[in-house]
Amino acid sequence: MLRKKISVIGAGSVGAACVRRLVERDYADIILMDIIQGLPQGKALDILESAPILNFNSHLIGTNSYQETANSDVVIITSGSGRKPGMTRDELLLANMKIITEVTRNVVSHSPNCIIIMVTNPVDAMTHLAIHTSQFSRNRVFGLSGVLDSARLSSFIAAELKVSVKDVSACVLGQHGSNMVIIPRLSTVSGVPITKLLPRETIERLEARTISGGEEIVNLLKTGSAFYAPSAAVAQMVEAIILDKKEVLPCATYLEGEYGIKDSVIGVPVKLGRSGIEEIIELELTMEEKQVLATSAEAVRELINIMKGGSK
Ligand code: APR
């Protein structure tokens, strides 16, 4: 088979949006898998019926079986439970821990050589869990975080300064969530740091909006959470791998001493190519920035410890 094979586990809003974006690029065959009967089949058929209009030839199958996912090159995991009313964050963590453990085992047994991109939240903890469960090396299991967070910040900066989003580069590291670490000094517009372009209060406002970016969308939608920007971010990561682009993108990555952090997963810039993470880029950070990053890694480690307790 010449075309690469991508499997997407979870045919919800994010999973289906990822499939749509990727199938239209026409360089990989795609399998959409979910436990709900008919859901992946229906979404796959609907997307496939757009092929004659959009002119793509990729194969797309919706299924309830892991058999169809066999020998995938890349597997995107979006399966999970949303936060139900009255559910605590820890309860959500333990519910998704069960799902991700089971899903990872199935993925690995059918695609032992794949690269896994974790999307399910809390993504840093779920990435750690998937590395542990799969026993894959860390270059083959990483998560969506910084690409989405920096896209959100970039779009806010561009709107504030009335410049093209193309000229903006935003630096967001750390946990995907409330402990995200934004580095304004390294966030630029055509090479000029935003600290030289915007007053401190404005930067702080944009930072706060980025940190609660997911929540802002949830509050507006009332049911469900963001999927357009998350799926665009996943597609960028997948494309860097499938086309061996060696693109530097911030991803939720297991650290083994980089940035002075061990045994935790946080967002840092990495070079993505056909082997997955091909290099971890260590930015030069100030002492203060390093400390904030260490606190962020500690917050993820706490989630990992809760999971360890939950699995007893
Ligand atoms: N195996 C396969 N699919 C599963 C499993 C499982 N064990 N458990 C749940 N699913 C499926 C559900 O049936 C559902 O179709 O996962 C899908 C999740 O879809 P949505 O509820 O629509 O969630 P979505 O908005 O797509 O978000 C998925 O991505 O961005 C993150 O925070 C978000 O963790 C969430 C994930």
Tab-separated table of N, CA and C in Angstrom, residues 23-109:
chain	number	residue	atom	x	y	z
A	23	VAL	N	-8.634	13.531	5.418
A	23	VAL	CA	-9.023	12.800	4.206
A	23	VAL	C	-8.995	13.738	2.995
A	24	GLU	N	-9.312	14.990	3.238
A	24	GLU	CA	-9.330	15.955	2.124
A	24	GLU	C	-7.922	16.265	1.618
A	25	ARG	N	-6.891	15.969	2.441
A	25	ARG	CA	-5.503	16.207	2.001
A	25	ARG	C	-5.007	15.085	1.095
A	26	ASP	N	-5.718	13.966	1.121
A	26	ASP	CA	-5.528	12.921	0.105
A	26	ASP	C	-4.171	12.223	0.124
A	27	TYR	N	-3.514	12.136	1.273
A	27	TYR	CA	-2.263	11.383	1.282
A	27	TYR	C	-2.280	10.194	2.224
A	28	ALA	N	-3.433	9.890	2.802
A	28	ALA	CA	-3.490	8.731	3.702
A	28	ALA	C	-4.882	8.112	3.668
A	29	ASP	N	-4.919	6.801	3.884
A	29	ASP	CA	-6.204	6.133	4.066
A	29	ASP	C	-6.550	6.191	5.546
A	30	ILE	N	-7.831	6.303	5.836
A	30	ILE	CA	-8.221	6.597	7.215
A	30	ILE	C	-9.276	5.622	7.741
A	31	ILE	N	-9.096	5.229	8.986
A	31	ILE	CA	-10.070	4.388	9.672
A	31	ILE	C	-10.613	5.209	10.847
A	32	LEU	N	-11.933	5.281	10.954
A	32	LEU	CA	-12.565	5.984	12.079
A	32	LEU	C	-13.238	4.935	12.955
A	33	MET	N	-12.804	4.837	14.207
A	33	MET	CA	-13.300	3.771	15.083
A	33	MET	C	-13.984	4.358	16.322
A	34	ASP	N	-15.098	3.747	16.715
A	34	ASP	CA	-15.790	4.167	17.944
A	34	ASP	C	-16.544	2.956	18.481
A	35	ILE	N	-16.878	2.998	19.763
A	35	ILE	CA	-17.631	1.866	20.319
A	35	ILE	C	-19.125	1.976	20.000
A	36	ILE	N	-19.596	3.153	19.653
A	36	ILE	CA	-21.026	3.311	19.371
A	36	ILE	C	-21.338	2.768	17.969
A	37	GLN	N	-22.265	1.825	17.932
A	37	GLN	CA	-22.651	1.202	16.659
A	37	GLN	C	-23.228	2.253	15.716
A	38	GLY	N	-22.737	2.284	14.502
A	38	GLY	CA	-23.307	3.154	13.476
A	38	GLY	C	-22.673	4.538	13.423
A	39	LEU	N	-22.180	5.030	14.550
A	39	LEU	CA	-21.649	6.407	14.585
A	39	LEU	C	-20.442	6.600	13.656
A	40	PRO	N	-19.393	5.768	13.778
A	40	PRO	CA	-18.247	5.982	12.866
A	40	PRO	C	-18.615	5.643	11.423
A	41	GLN	N	-19.480	4.636	11.249
A	41	GLN	CA	-19.891	4.263	9.888
A	41	GLN	C	-20.647	5.415	9.223
A	42	GLY	N	-21.572	6.024	9.980
A	42	GLY	CA	-22.391	7.105	9.436
A	42	GLY	C	-21.545	8.330	9.104
A	43	LYS	N	-20.648	8.696	10.028
A	43	LYS	CA	-19.821	9.890	9.774
A	43	LYS	C	-18.863	9.641	8.620
A	44	ALA	N	-18.298	8.426	8.569
A	44	ALA	CA	-17.358	8.104	7.477
A	44	ALA	C	-18.080	8.156	6.128
A	45	LEU	N	-19.297	7.603	6.085
A	45	LEU	CA	-20.038	7.590	4.822
A	45	LEU	C	-20.365	9.008	4.364
A	46	ASP	N	-20.786	9.835	5.304
A	46	ASP	CA	-21.123	11.227	4.986
A	46	ASP	C	-19.902	11.955	4.413
A	47	ILE	N	-18.752	11.770	5.074
A	47	ILE	CA	-17.514	12.433	4.616
A	47	ILE	C	-17.116	11.902	3.240
A	48	LEU	N	-17.247	10.575	3.077
A	48	LEU	CA	-16.836	9.948	1.818
A	48	LEU	C	-17.697	10.424	0.639
A	49	GLU	N	-18.947	10.724	0.927
A	49	GLU	CA	-19.825	11.188	-0.146
A	49	GLU	C	-19.478	12.606	-0.616
A	50	SER	N	-18.538	13.252	0.085
A	50	SER	CA	-18.078	14.572	-0.381
A	50	SER	C	-16.883	14.428	-1.332
A	51	ALA	N	-16.362	13.199	-1.446
A	51	ALA	CA	-15.139	12.989	-2.254
A	51	ALA	C	-15.292	13.433	-3.714
A	52	PRO	N	-16.404	13.098	-4.377
A	52	PRO	CA	-16.517	13.521	-5.780
A	52	PRO	C	-16.545	15.044	-5.933
A	53	ILE	N	-17.048	15.734	-4.911
A	53	ILE	CA	-17.119	17.195	-4.987
A	53	ILE	C	-15.741	17.802	-4.672
A	54	LEU	N	-15.102	17.243	-3.646
A	54	LEU	CA	-13.816	17.806	-3.199
A	54	LEU	C	-12.621	17.157	-3.884
A	55	ASN	N	-12.913	16.055	-4.592
A	55	ASN	CA	-11.871	15.457	-5.426
A	55	ASN	C	-10.727	14.822	-4.636
A	56	PHE	N	-11.078	13.971	-3.670
A	56	PHE	CA	-10.020	13.189	-3.016
A	56	PHE	C	-10.281	11.697	-3.227
A	57	ASN	N	-9.196	10.927	-3.171
A	57	ASN	CA	-9.282	9.492	-3.454
A	57	ASN	C	-8.962	8.607	-2.254
A	58	SER	N	-8.632	9.213	-1.133
A	58	SER	CA	-8.295	8.417	0.058
A	58	SER	C	-9.451	7.509	0.425
A	59	HIS	N	-9.097	6.325	0.930
A	59	HIS	CA	-10.129	5.420	1.421
A	59	HIS	C	-10.473	5.808	2.854
A	60	LEU	N	-11.716	5.631	3.210
A	60	LEU	CA	-12.162	5.956	4.570
A	60	LEU	C	-13.163	4.898	5.007
A	61	ILE	N	-12.905	4.309	6.180
A	61	ILE	CA	-13.805	3.273	6.702
A	61	ILE	C	-14.210	3.647	8.117
A	62	GLY	N	-15.492	3.535	8.424
A	62	GLY	CA	-15.973	3.700	9.799
A	62	GLY	C	-16.213	2.312	10.376
A	63	THR	N	-15.789	2.087	11.615
A	63	THR	CA	-15.856	0.725	12.157
A	63	THR	C	-16.000	0.711	13.677
A	64	ASN	N	-16.468	-0.434	14.209
A	64	ASN	CA	-16.473	-0.644	15.659
A	64	ASN	C	-15.405	-1.665	16.061
A	65	SER	N	-14.548	-2.016	15.110
A	65	SER	CA	-13.561	-3.066	15.390
A	65	SER	C	-12.124	-2.578	15.195
A	66	TYR	N	-11.248	-3.012	16.105
A	66	TYR	CA	-9.834	-2.640	15.983
A	66	TYR	C	-9.144	-3.363	14.839
A	67	GLN	N	-9.773	-4.475	14.398
A	67	GLN	CA	-9.199	-5.250	13.291
A	67	GLN	C	-8.856	-4.344	12.107
A	68	GLU	N	-9.795	-3.436	11.814
A	68	GLU	CA	-9.631	-2.560	10.638
A	68	GLU	C	-8.462	-1.568	10.825
A	69	THR	N	-8.092	-1.323	12.079
A	69	THR	CA	-7.028	-0.328	12.319
A	69	THR	C	-5.627	-0.936	12.161
A	70	ALA	N	-5.571	-2.248	11.923
A	70	ALA	CA	-4.278	-2.965	11.941
A	70	ALA	C	-3.227	-2.306	11.057
A	71	ASN	N	-2.022	-2.265	11.596
A	71	ASN	CA	-0.845	-1.720	10.881
A	71	ASN	C	-0.980	-0.253	10.482
A	72	SER	N	-1.597	0.518	11.343
A	72	SER	CA	-1.660	1.967	11.096
A	72	SER	C	-0.276	2.575	11.295
A	73	ASP	N	-0.003	3.636	10.546
A	73	ASP	CA	1.248	4.386	10.741
A	73	ASP	C	1.071	5.392	11.875
A	74	VAL	N	-0.085	6.028	11.903
A	74	VAL	CA	-0.375	7.020	12.942
A	74	VAL	C	-1.757	6.725	13.523
A	75	VAL	N	-1.868	6.767	14.841
A	75	VAL	CA	-3.177	6.595	15.489
A	75	VAL	C	-3.453	7.834	16.348
A	76	ILE	N	-4.604	8.429	16.104
A	76	ILE	CA	-5.007	9.621	16.859
A	76	ILE	C	-6.062	9.172	17.873
A	77	ILE	N	-5.818	9.406	19.145
A	77	ILE	CA	-6.786	8.965	20.165
A	77	ILE	C	-7.598	10.158	20.674
A	78	THR	N	-8.887	10.136	20.374
A	78	THR	CA	-9.785	11.216	20.828
A	78	THR	C	-10.932	10.653	21.670
A	79	SER	N	-10.878	9.350	21.951
A	79	SER	CA	-11.986	8.717	22.675
A	79	SER	C	-11.953	9.149	24.131
A	80	GLY	N	-13.111	9.396	24.673
A	80	GLY	CA	-13.122	9.773	26.079
A	80	GLY	C	-14.495	10.204	26.505
A	81	SER	N	-14.558	10.440	27.779
A	81	SER	CA	-15.814	10.838	28.345
A	81	SER	C	-15.721	12.334	28.620
A	82	GLY	N	-16.777	13.062	28.346
A	82	GLY	CA	-16.791	14.488	28.667
A	82	GLY	C	-17.121	14.650	30.141
A	83	ARG	N	-16.941	15.873	30.656
A	83	ARG	CA	-17.253	16.093	32.075
A	83	ARG	C	-18.766	16.211	32.238
A	84	LYS	N	-19.329	15.308	33.027
A	84	LYS	CA	-20.782	15.332	33.251
A	84	LYS	C	-21.082	16.243	34.434
A	85	PRO	N	-22.326	16.782	34.499
A	85	PRO	CA	-22.656	17.648	35.636
A	85	PRO	C	-22.400	16.921	36.956
A	86	GLY	N	-21.770	17.617	37.882
A	86	GLY	CA	-21.516	17.031	39.206
A	86	GLY	C	-20.238	16.214	39.282
A	87	MET	N	-19.607	15.994	38.120
A	87	MET	CA	-18.387	15.179	38.092
A	87	MET	C	-17.182	16.061	38.447
A	88	THR	N	-16.330	15.579	39.328
A	88	THR	CA	-15.135	16.364	39.632
A	88	THR	C	-14.090	16.115	38.545
A	89	ARG	N	-13.061	16.973	38.530
A	89	ARG	CA	-11.967	16.798	37.569
A	89	ARG	C	-11.275	15.457	37.771
A	90	ASP	N	-11.134	15.070	39.054
A	90	ASP	CA	-10.457	13.801	39.349
A	90	ASP	C	-11.294	12.617	38.870
A	91	GLU	N	-12.620	12.729	39.018
A	91	GLU	CA	-13.490	11.637	38.545
A	91	GLU	C	-13.393	11.505	37.023
A	92	LEU	N	-13.312	12.664	36.348
A	92	LEU	CA	-13.151	12.641	34.879
A	92	LEU	C	-11.811	11.995	34.513
A	93	LEU	N	-10.789	12.360	35.284
A	93	LEU	CA	-9.447	11.803	35.052
A	93	LEU	C	-9.497	10.275	35.140
A	94	LEU	N	-10.155	9.764	36.181
A	94	LEU	CA	-10.177	8.312	36.371
A	94	LEU	C	-11.056	7.627	35.323
A	95	ALA	N	-12.130	8.299	34.896
A	95	ALA	CA	-12.984	7.721	33.838
A	95	ALA	C	-12.204	7.628	32.534
A	96	ASN	N	-11.493	8.692	32.184
A	96	ASN	CA	-10.717	8.666	30.940
A	96	ASN	C	-9.491	7.760	31.053
A	97	MET	N	-8.985	7.605	32.256
A	97	MET	CA	-7.860	6.690	32.457
A	97	MET	C	-8.266	5.261	32.042
A	98	LYS	N	-9.465	4.867	32.443
A	98	LYS	CA	-9.959	3.518	32.092
A	98	LYS	C	-10.066	3.366	30.578
A	99	ILE	N	-10.659	4.410	29.959
A	99	ILE	CA	-10.866	4.358	28.498
A	99	ILE	C	-9.522	4.330	27.774
A	100	ILE	N	-8.614	5.211	28.161
A	100	ILE	CA	-7.330	5.322	27.444
A	100	ILE	C	-6.461	4.075	27.647
A	101	THR	N	-6.545	3.475	28.818
A	101	THR	CA	-5.780	2.233	29.042
A	101	THR	C	-6.268	1.156	28.074
A	102	GLU	N	-7.591	0.985	28.022
A	102	GLU	CA	-8.176	-0.052	27.151
A	102	GLU	C	-7.898	0.244	25.671
A	103	VAL	N	-8.096	1.498	25.293
A	103	VAL	CA	-7.894	1.885	23.884
A	103	VAL	C	-6.423	1.694	23.491
A	104	THR	N	-5.505	2.140	24.354
A	104	THR	CA	-4.071	2.028	24.022
A	104	THR	C	-3.682	0.562	23.850
A	105	ARG	N	-4.166	-0.311	24.754
A	105	ARG	CA	-3.840	-1.748	24.632
A	105	ARG	C	-4.287	-2.278	23.276
A	106	ASN	N	-5.501	-1.924	22.875
A	106	ASN	CA	-6.035	-2.409	21.590
A	106	ASN	C	-5.256	-1.840	20.413
A	107	VAL	N	-4.940	-0.558	20.497
A	107	VAL	CA	-4.196	0.103	19.412
A	107	VAL	C	-2.846	-0.586	19.224
A	108	VAL	N	-2.152	-0.779	20.332
A	108	VAL	CA	-0.795	-1.339	20.290
A	108	VAL	C	-0.800	-2.780	19.775
A	109	SER	N	-1.803	-3.555	20.193
A	109	SER	CA	-1.780	-4.959	19.760
A	109	SER	C	-2.066	-5.080	18.258
